């Protein structure tokens, strides 16, 4: 189809493209706060709370042992792992939190319980950015687990699904994964933390 131009304009207006914002916008939150009427999980299925010393731009909470809590914290500037506990800050401010789990059935089930705990208001008050699901093995995640991850992630403000990193298996924790999913994840979370904390320099 041929484009008809206004004869009074000598060329198409190129300002439209220039006006596109150059600021990166992370994914919008699906749920941003606990929900009224959500039934809290059994006590045995809840994450404990722990008073944290010091400060962090972001607290990374693994929903189970081996979730990748420390690995994920190493990827993000100013992040600290909590040892599989909801952080409580000594000065009483609301901590920014990222929940992480592995993509196996146990990991996803514990993440679902942690999200239910948060959504029901049974967890301490936190600014939950979302859930990061880390692959538990090389290769493609089975469809049943991918589907379950989507369901579990639907209870989080945001969901990031991250692939297997072979270098981590061999003890290389200094190299940032080059997979585009990790690059996007780091960009997303950094933007969110900066947005929540305008005084941050990173």
CSV table of C-alpha atoms in Angstrom, one decimal:
chain,number,residue,atom,x,y,z
A,1,UNK,CA,0.0,0.0,0.0
A,2,UNK,CA,1.4,3.4,-1.0
A,3,UNK,CA,1.7,6.0,1.7
A,4,UNK,CA,-0.1,9.3,0.8
A,5,UNK,CA,1.7,12.3,2.1
A,6,UNK,CA,0.2,15.7,2.9
A,7,UNK,CA,1.3,18.0,0.1
A,8,UNK,CA,2.0,20.8,2.5
A,9,UNK,CA,4.6,18.6,4.3
A,10,UNK,CA,7.8,17.9,2.3
A,11,UNK,CA,8.8,14.8,4.4
A,12,UNK,CA,7.3,12.6,7.0
A,13,UNK,CA,7.7,13.9,10.6
A,14,UNK,CA,10.7,12.1,12.0
A,15,UNK,CA,10.2,13.6,15.5
A,16,UNK,CA,7.8,10.8,16.4
A,17,UNK,CA,10.7,8.2,16.6
A,18,UNK,CA,12.9,10.7,18.4
A,19,UNK,CA,10.4,11.3,21.2
A,20,UNK,CA,10.3,7.6,22.2
A,21,UNK,CA,11.6,7.5,25.8
A,22,UNK,CA,15.2,6.2,26.0
A,23,UNK,CA,14.6,5.1,29.6
A,24,UNK,CA,14.4,1.3,30.2
A,25,UNK,CA,11.0,0.3,31.7
A,26,UNK,CA,10.9,-3.0,33.6
A,27,UNK,CA,7.9,-5.3,33.5
A,28,UNK,CA,4.8,-3.9,35.4
A,29,UNK,CA,3.7,-5.6,38.6
A,30,UNK,CA,0.8,-8.0,38.4
A,31,UNK,CA,0.3,-7.9,42.1
A,32,UNK,CA,1.9,-5.2,44.2
A,33,UNK,CA,0.7,-5.9,47.7
A,34,UNK,CA,-0.8,-8.6,49.9
A,35,UNK,CA,-4.4,-9.6,48.9
A,36,UNK,CA,-7.4,-9.4,51.3
A,37,UNK,CA,-9.0,-12.8,51.9
A,38,UNK,CA,-6.0,-14.9,51.0
A,39,UNK,CA,-5.6,-17.9,53.3
A,40,UNK,CA,-2.2,-18.1,54.9
A,41,UNK,CA,-0.2,-21.4,54.5
A,42,UNK,CA,0.3,-23.9,57.4
A,43,UNK,CA,3.0,-22.8,59.8
A,44,UNK,CA,5.3,-25.7,58.6
A,45,UNK,CA,5.2,-24.2,55.0
A,46,UNK,CA,6.1,-20.7,56.0
A,47,UNK,CA,9.5,-19.1,55.7
A,48,UNK,CA,10.9,-17.8,58.9
A,49,UNK,CA,11.7,-14.1,59.6
A,50,UNK,CA,15.1,-12.8,60.6
A,51,UNK,CA,16.3,-9.4,61.7
A,52,UNK,CA,19.1,-8.4,59.4
A,53,UNK,CA,22.1,-6.4,60.3
A,54,UNK,CA,23.4,-3.8,57.9
A,55,UNK,CA,21.8,-2.6,54.8
A,56,UNK,CA,21.2,-3.7,51.2
A,57,UNK,CA,19.7,-2.3,48.1
A,58,UNK,CA,17.9,-5.7,47.7
A,59,UNK,CA,17.5,-8.8,49.8
A,60,UNK,CA,17.4,-12.1,48.0
A,61,UNK,CA,15.3,-14.7,49.6
A,62,UNK,CA,15.6,-18.4,48.6
A,63,UNK,CA,12.4,-20.3,49.2
A,64,UNK,CA,14.4,-23.5,49.9
A,65,UNK,CA,18.0,-24.7,50.3
A,66,UNK,CA,19.9,-24.7,47.0
A,67,UNK,CA,17.6,-22.1,45.4
A,68,UNK,CA,20.4,-20.1,44.1
A,69,UNK,CA,20.0,-17.3,46.6
A,70,UNK,CA,23.7,-16.5,46.9
A,71,UNK,CA,24.4,-16.9,43.2
A,72,UNK,CA,21.6,-14.5,42.4
A,73,UNK,CA,22.7,-12.0,45.0
A,74,UNK,CA,26.2,-12.0,43.4
A,75,UNK,CA,24.7,-10.9,40.1
A,76,UNK,CA,22.9,-7.8,41.4
A,77,UNK,CA,24.7,-4.7,42.7
A,78,UNK,CA,24.0,-4.1,46.3
A,79,UNK,CA,22.1,-7.3,46.9
A,80,UNK,CA,22.5,-9.6,49.9
A,81,UNK,CA,21.1,-13.1,50.6
A,82,UNK,CA,19.0,-13.6,53.7
A,83,UNK,CA,19.5,-17.4,54.4
A,84,UNK,CA,16.0,-18.4,53.3
A,85,UNK,CA,14.2,-16.0,55.6
A,86,UNK,CA,12.1,-12.9,55.2
A,87,UNK,CA,14.2,-10.0,56.2
A,88,UNK,CA,13.2,-7.6,59.0
A,89,UNK,CA,15.2,-4.4,59.2
A,90,UNK,CA,16.4,-3.0,62.5
A,91,UNK,CA,15.4,0.5,61.6
A,92,UNK,CA,11.9,-0.6,60.8
A,93,UNK,CA,11.9,0.3,57.1
A,94,UNK,CA,10.3,-2.0,54.5
A,95,UNK,CA,13.0,-4.1,52.7
A,96,UNK,CA,13.0,-4.7,48.9
A,97,UNK,CA,12.9,-8.4,48.3
A,98,UNK,CA,13.5,-10.8,45.4
A,99,UNK,CA,12.2,-14.4,45.9
A,100,UNK,CA,14.2,-17.1,44.1
A,101,UNK,CA,13.7,-20.9,43.7
A,102,UNK,CA,14.8,-23.8,41.4
A,103,UNK,CA,12.6,-25.0,38.6
A,104,UNK,CA,12.0,-28.4,40.1
A,105,UNK,CA,8.8,-29.5,41.8
A,106,UNK,CA,10.1,-29.0,45.3
A,107,UNK,CA,11.5,-25.5,44.5
A,108,UNK,CA,8.3,-24.3,42.8
A,109,UNK,CA,6.1,-25.7,45.6
A,110,UNK,CA,8.2,-23.9,48.3
A,111,UNK,CA,8.0,-20.7,46.2
A,112,UNK,CA,4.2,-21.1,46.0
A,113,UNK,CA,4.0,-21.4,49.8
A,114,UNK,CA,6.2,-18.3,50.2
A,115,UNK,CA,4.1,-16.3,47.8
A,116,UNK,CA,0.9,-17.4,49.6
A,117,UNK,CA,2.5,-16.4,52.9
A,118,UNK,CA,3.3,-13.0,51.4
A,119,UNK,CA,-0.1,-12.5,49.7
A,120,UNK,CA,-2.0,-13.5,52.9
A,121,UNK,CA,-0.1,-10.9,54.9
A,122,UNK,CA,1.5,-13.6,57.1
A,123,UNK,CA,5.0,-12.5,56.1
A,124,UNK,CA,6.7,-9.4,57.4
A,125,UNK,CA,6.0,-6.2,55.4
A,126,UNK,CA,8.3,-6.2,52.3
A,127,UNK,CA,8.4,-4.6,48.9
A,128,UNK,CA,8.4,-7.9,46.8
A,129,UNK,CA,9.8,-7.2,43.4
A,130,UNK,CA,9.0,-10.7,42.0
A,131,UNK,CA,10.1,-14.3,41.7
A,132,UNK,CA,13.1,-15.6,39.8
A,133,UNK,CA,13.0,-19.3,38.8
A,134,UNK,CA,16.4,-20.8,38.1
A,135,UNK,CA,16.7,-23.9,36.0
A,136,UNK,CA,17.6,-27.0,38.0
A,137,UNK,CA,19.3,-28.9,35.2
A,138,UNK,CA,20.8,-28.4,31.7
A,139,UNK,CA,18.5,-28.6,28.7
A,140,UNK,CA,14.8,-27.7,28.3
A,141,UNK,CA,12.6,-27.7,31.4
A,142,UNK,CA,9.8,-30.3,31.1
A,143,UNK,CA,6.5,-28.8,30.0
A,144,UNK,CA,4.7,-29.8,33.2
A,145,UNK,CA,7.2,-27.8,35.3
A,146,UNK,CA,7.2,-24.9,32.9
A,147,UNK,CA,3.4,-24.7,33.2
A,148,UNK,CA,3.6,-25.0,37.0
A,149,UNK,CA,6.2,-22.2,37.1
A,150,UNK,CA,3.8,-20.0,35.2
A,151,UNK,CA,1.0,-20.7,37.7
A,152,UNK,CA,3.3,-20.1,40.7
A,153,UNK,CA,4.7,-17.0,39.1
A,154,UNK,CA,1.2,-15.7,38.6
A,155,UNK,CA,1.1,-15.1,42.3
A,156,UNK,CA,4.2,-12.9,42.3
A,157,UNK,CA,4.4,-9.2,41.2
A,158,UNK,CA,6.8,-10.3,38.3
A,159,UNK,CA,8.3,-13.6,37.1
A,160,UNK,CA,11.7,-14.2,35.6
A,161,UNK,CA,12.6,-17.7,34.3
A,162,UNK,CA,16.3,-18.2,34.0
A,163,UNK,CA,18.2,-20.9,32.2
A,164,UNK,CA,20.9,-23.3,33.5
A,165,UNK,CA,24.4,-21.9,33.9
A,166,UNK,CA,27.0,-24.6,33.3
A,167,UNK,CA,29.9,-22.5,34.7
A,168,UNK,CA,28.3,-22.4,38.1
A,169,UNK,CA,28.4,-26.2,38.3
A,170,UNK,CA,32.2,-26.0,37.9
A,171,UNK,CA,32.6,-23.4,40.6
A,172,UNK,CA,32.9,-20.3,38.4
A,173,UNK,CA,30.9,-17.8,40.3
A,174,UNK,CA,32.7,-14.7,39.0
A,175,UNK,CA,31.5,-14.7,35.4
A,176,UNK,CA,28.1,-13.0,34.8
A,177,UNK,CA,25.9,-15.3,32.6
A,178,UNK,CA,25.7,-14.1,29.0
A,179,UNK,CA,22.3,-15.6,28.2
A,180,UNK,CA,19.9,-12.8,27.2
A,181,UNK,CA,17.4,-14.0,30.0
A,182,UNK,CA,20.0,-13.1,32.6
A,183,UNK,CA,20.9,-9.8,31.0
A,184,UNK,CA,17.3,-8.8,30.9
A,185,UNK,CA,16.8,-10.0,34.5
A,186,UNK,CA,19.7,-7.9,35.7
A,187,UNK,CA,18.5,-4.9,33.8
A,188,UNK,CA,14.9,-5.3,35.1
A,189,UNK,CA,15.9,-5.7,38.7
A,190,UNK,CA,18.4,-2.9,38.7
A,191,UNK,CA,15.8,-0.6,37.2
A,192,UNK,CA,13.3,-1.6,39.8
A,193,UNK,CA,15.7,-1.1,42.7
A,194,UNK,CA,16.8,2.2,41.3
A,195,UNK,CA,13.1,3.2,40.9
A,196,UNK,CA,12.3,2.3,44.5
A,197,UNK,CA,15.5,4.0,45.8
A,198,UNK,CA,16.0,7.2,43.7
A,199,UNK,CA,19.2,8.0,45.7
A,200,UNK,CA,20.8,4.8,44.5
A,201,UNK,CA,23.9,5.4,42.3
A,202,UNK,CA,23.7,2.1,40.4
